[in-house]
Short mmCIF file of C-alpha atoms in Angstrom, two decimals:
data_model
loop_
_atom_site.label_atom_id
_atom_site.label_comp_id
_atom_site.label_asym_id
_atom_site.label_seq_id
_atom_site.Cartn_x
_atom_site.Cartn_y
_atom_site.Cartn_z
CA UNK A 1 -6.26 69.64 51.21
CA UNK A 2 -9.58 69.62 52.91
CA UNK A 3 -10.26 67.57 56.10
CA UNK A 4 -12.82 65.66 56.04
CA UNK A 5 -15.92 66.27 58.45
CA UNK A 6 -16.47 62.90 59.60
CA UNK A 7 -13.62 60.22 60.85
CA UNK A 8 -14.90 57.23 59.11
CA UNK A 9 -11.86 55.27 60.50
CA UNK A 10 -13.94 54.64 63.70
CA UNK A 11 -16.94 53.15 61.84
CA UNK A 12 -18.07 49.52 62.87
CA UNK A 13 -21.39 47.75 62.49
CA UNK A 14 -22.25 48.42 65.98
CA UNK A 15 -22.04 52.17 65.54
CA UNK A 16 -23.16 52.55 62.34
CA UNK A 17 -26.57 53.70 63.71
CA UNK A 18 -25.04 56.43 65.85
CA UNK A 19 -26.03 60.26 64.99
CA UNK A 20 -22.16 60.47 63.63
CA UNK A 21 -22.63 57.61 60.95
CA UNK A 22 -26.37 56.77 60.43
CA UNK A 23 -26.13 59.00 57.14
CA UNK A 24 -24.34 56.07 55.78
CA UNK A 25 -27.89 53.76 56.08
CA UNK A 26 -28.99 55.94 53.10
CA UNK A 27 -26.56 53.90 51.02
CA UNK A 28 -29.05 50.83 51.72
CA UNK A 29 -31.17 52.28 49.15
CA UNK A 30 -28.89 51.01 46.29
CA UNK A 31 -29.37 47.33 47.39
CA UNK A 32 -33.14 47.76 46.95
CA UNK A 33 -32.75 49.25 43.72
CA UNK A 34 -30.38 46.75 42.36
CA UNK A 35 -32.88 44.19 43.56
CA UNK A 36 -35.77 46.15 41.62
CA UNK A 37 -33.63 46.42 38.62
CA UNK A 38 -32.89 42.80 38.51
CA UNK A 39 -36.86 42.37 38.77
CA UNK A 40 -37.80 44.87 36.02
CA UNK A 41 -34.91 43.72 33.74
CA UNK A 42 -35.33 40.00 34.04
CA UNK A 43 -38.46 39.09 35.14
CA UNK A 44 -40.83 41.53 32.94
CA UNK A 45 -41.25 40.06 29.31
CA UNK A 46 -40.64 42.29 26.23
CA UNK A 47 -43.98 41.47 24.96
CA UNK A 48 -45.58 42.83 27.64
CA UNK A 49 -43.50 46.25 27.36
CA UNK A 50 -44.63 49.46 25.58
CA UNK A 51 -42.49 51.03 23.05
CA UNK A 52 -41.20 54.43 23.66
CA UNK A 53 -40.58 56.31 20.49
CA UNK A 54 -41.00 59.85 19.36
CA UNK A 55 -40.25 61.70 15.89
CA UNK A 56 -37.29 63.40 17.56
CA UNK A 57 -35.77 60.09 17.97
CA UNK A 58 -35.40 59.95 14.37
CA UNK A 59 -33.87 63.23 14.05
CA UNK A 60 -31.03 62.79 16.72
CA UNK A 61 -28.42 61.00 14.98
CA UNK A 62 -26.17 58.03 16.26
CA UNK A 63 -22.84 59.32 17.58
CA UNK A 64 -20.88 56.76 19.16
CA UNK A 65 -18.33 59.11 20.81
CA UNK A 66 -21.19 60.31 23.10
CA UNK A 67 -20.37 57.10 25.06
CA UNK A 68 -17.56 58.75 26.60
CA UNK A 69 -19.86 61.50 28.73
CA UNK A 70 -22.37 58.31 29.05
CA UNK A 71 -19.93 56.08 30.93
CA UNK A 72 -18.75 59.02 32.85
CA UNK A 73 -21.76 58.94 34.63
CA UNK A 74 -20.69 56.10 36.73
CA UNK A 75 -17.64 57.91 37.66
CA UNK A 76 -19.56 61.18 38.43
CA UNK A 77 -21.90 59.19 40.68
CA UNK A 78 -19.23 57.79 42.78
CA UNK A 79 -17.10 60.95 42.64
CA UNK A 80 -19.60 63.12 43.87
CA UNK A 81 -21.21 60.67 46.75
CA UNK A 82 -17.64 60.16 47.89
CA UNK A 83 -16.99 64.14 48.09
CA UNK A 84 -20.08 64.78 49.91
CA UNK A 85 -19.59 61.81 52.16
CA UNK A 86 -16.25 63.10 53.09
CA UNK A 87 -16.82 66.85 53.13
CA UNK A 88 -20.73 67.79 53.36
CA UNK A 89 -22.64 65.21 55.17
CA UNK A 90 -25.92 67.28 54.63
CA UNK A 91 -25.12 67.62 50.69
CA UNK A 92 -24.44 63.78 50.88
CA UNK A 93 -27.85 63.20 52.67
CA UNK A 94 -29.52 65.47 50.04
CA UNK A 95 -28.03 63.87 47.05
CA UNK A 96 -28.75 60.37 48.39
CA UNK A 97 -32.26 61.16 49.15
CA UNK A 98 -32.69 62.51 45.69
CA UNK A 99 -31.23 59.53 44.05
CA UNK A 100 -33.59 57.18 45.94
CA UNK A 101 -36.48 59.37 44.98
CA UNK A 102 -35.82 59.15 41.50
CA UNK A 103 -35.08 55.49 41.85
CA UNK A 104 -38.31 54.69 43.53
CA UNK A 105 -40.36 56.71 41.10
CA UNK A 106 -38.62 55.27 37.94
CA UNK A 107 -39.20 51.67 39.31
CA UNK A 108 -42.96 52.02 40.17
CA UNK A 109 -43.22 53.36 36.45
CA UNK A 110 -41.13 50.42 35.11
CA UNK A 111 -43.43 47.94 36.99
CA UNK A 112 -46.46 49.60 36.17
CA UNK A 113 -45.86 50.77 32.68
CA UNK A 114 -43.41 48.51 31.70
CA UNK A 115 -41.61 49.88 28.34
CA UNK A 116 -38.77 49.58 25.86
CA UNK A 117 -37.03 51.44 23.15
CA UNK A 118 -36.23 50.00 19.71
CA UNK A 119 -33.55 52.70 18.52
CA UNK A 120 -30.40 50.77 18.90
CA UNK A 121 -28.73 50.26 15.40
CA UNK A 122 -28.64 46.60 14.34
CA UNK A 123 -25.08 47.29 12.75
CA UNK A 124 -22.51 49.96 13.75
CA UNK A 125 -22.03 52.24 10.84
CA UNK A 126 -18.18 51.98 11.55
CA UNK A 127 -15.97 50.21 14.14
CA UNK A 128 -13.72 52.22 16.54
CA UNK A 129 -12.96 51.91 20.30
CA UNK A 130 -16.24 53.92 21.14
CA UNK A 131 -18.70 51.67 19.27
CA UNK A 132 -16.56 48.52 20.86
CA UNK A 133 -17.66 50.16 24.46
CA UNK A 134 -21.26 50.68 23.11
CA UNK A 135 -21.24 47.06 22.19
CA UNK A 136 -20.79 45.86 25.65
CA UNK A 137 -23.28 48.27 27.37
CA UNK A 138 -25.58 46.84 24.71
CA UNK A 139 -24.99 43.46 25.59
CA UNK A 140 -25.03 44.13 29.36
CA UNK A 141 -27.85 46.55 29.33
CA UNK A 142 -31.32 45.37 27.82
CA UNK A 143 -33.65 48.03 26.07
CA UNK A 144 -36.35 47.83 28.28
CA UNK A 145 -36.97 50.15 31.62
CA UNK A 146 -36.14 53.21 29.91
CA UNK A 147 -38.80 55.96 30.61
CA UNK A 148 -38.04 57.91 32.60
CA UNK A 149 -34.21 57.76 32.49
CA UNK A 150 -32.31 57.34 35.54
CA UNK A 151 -29.06 58.66 33.69
CA UNK A 152 -30.97 61.87 33.19
CA UNK A 153 -32.66 61.69 36.72
CA UNK A 154 -29.30 61.09 38.76
CA UNK A 155 -27.29 63.81 36.55
CA UNK A 156 -29.72 66.38 37.42
CA UNK A 157 -29.67 65.53 41.06
CA UNK A 158 -26.20 65.73 41.16
CA UNK A 159 -26.06 69.05 39.12
CA UNK A 160 -28.49 70.80 41.80
CA UNK A 161 -26.48 69.50 44.84
CA UNK A 162 -23.25 70.42 43.28
CA UNK A 163 -24.88 73.93 42.24
CA UNK A 164 -25.52 74.43 46.03
CA UNK A 165 -22.23 73.46 47.16
CA UNK A 166 -20.77 77.06 48.02
CA UNK A 167 -17.25 75.82 49.24
CA UNK A 168 -16.37 74.63 45.71
CA UNK A 169 -15.46 77.25 43.47
CA UNK A 170 -17.94 78.61 40.92
CA UNK A 171 -16.00 77.50 37.98
CA UNK A 172 -16.07 73.70 39.32
CA UNK A 173 -19.84 73.82 40.00
CA UNK A 174 -20.53 75.07 36.59
CA UNK A 175 -18.39 72.72 35.13
CA UNK A 176 -19.91 69.83 36.80
CA UNK A 177 -23.33 70.98 35.95
CA UNK A 178 -22.25 71.26 32.12
CA UNK A 179 -21.07 67.83 32.50
CA UNK A 180 -24.28 66.84 33.86
CA UNK A 181 -26.20 68.38 30.68
CA UNK A 182 -23.85 66.72 28.51
CA UNK A 183 -24.64 63.23 30.07
CA UNK A 184 -28.40 63.92 29.70
CA UNK A 185 -28.44 64.50 26.17
CA UNK A 186 -25.84 61.68 25.46
CA UNK A 187 -28.22 58.95 26.21
CA UNK A 188 -30.31 59.85 23.26
CA UNK A 189 -26.93 60.04 20.82
CA UNK A 190 -25.83 56.64 21.72
CA UNK A 191 -29.34 55.38 21.36
CA UNK A 192 -29.75 54.21 24.94
CA UNK A 193 -33.10 56.27 25.44
CA UNK A 194 -35.81 57.94 23.72
CA UNK A 195 -35.84 61.72 23.86
CA UNK A 196 -39.04 61.21 25.79
CA UNK A 197 -37.13 59.35 28.36
CA UNK A 198 -35.47 62.83 28.84
CA UNK A 199 -38.60 64.63 29.06
CA UNK A 200 -39.97 62.11 31.35
CA UNK A 201 -37.27 62.34 33.85
CA UNK A 202 -37.94 66.13 34.53
CA UNK A 203 -41.25 65.99 36.42
CA UNK A 204 -39.56 63.10 38.57
CA UNK A 205 -36.58 65.28 39.14
CA UNK A 206 -39.12 68.44 40.00
CA UNK A 207 -40.67 66.31 42.59
CA UNK A 208 -37.35 65.22 44.04
CA UNK A 209 -36.04 68.73 43.96
CA UNK A 210 -39.11 69.92 45.82
CA UNK A 211 -39.06 67.06 48.42
CA UNK A 212 -35.11 67.65 49.16
CA UNK A 213 -34.54 71.30 48.77
CA UNK A 214 -37.81 73.20 49.13
CA UNK A 215 -39.97 71.24 51.41
CA UNK A 216 -37.85 71.52 54.47
CA UNK A 217 -37.40 75.47 53.78
CA UNK A 218 -41.10 75.73 53.67
CA UNK A 219 -41.42 73.81 56.93
CA UNK A 220 -38.83 75.75 58.89
CA UNK A 221 -40.98 79.06 57.88
CA UNK A 222 -43.80 77.70 59.40
#
């Protein structure tokens, strides 16, 4: 079993800004994100939102079983952040910075260009455990603030960070990257996002990729 790189048992509020623990301050980005999420989800009326819909949305079939990889996204985020927090602080900083960048970009778009999708089925074609879970998600999560998809943004960031984790076996890194890929397409099959939302996340992630992984290397060469 791996030994954690940092002993968090000594962490207190008084020393959280010390060099040993200050990377934890990056988690504060989640507080800002959830505040902005509340604003965009509840204070922007639907009539002010722009519809996101492309022809591919009508081709992709509804498949409720994709809700399994869709909800596994939450486990993937928590598990990845926890792993890097314990075993690779640099990886944690990279991943959390990547996430913050995608959050900021997405929230700016949601505010400047508020948007929504109309893809959810009015009635599920069948009833099973998957449609029951999906019904709960539909009730909790509104159909606004969808372009670009943060489900895709986080997933690509997690895949990119894991593929660089040399201490993990290759098969683990590839499995996680595949997991992230399935999550990215699941958003369209469960009708939580337009295919356009997936495409829209790509330039957002390319910027985050450059900022987190390539900008520093370029500066170091200079």
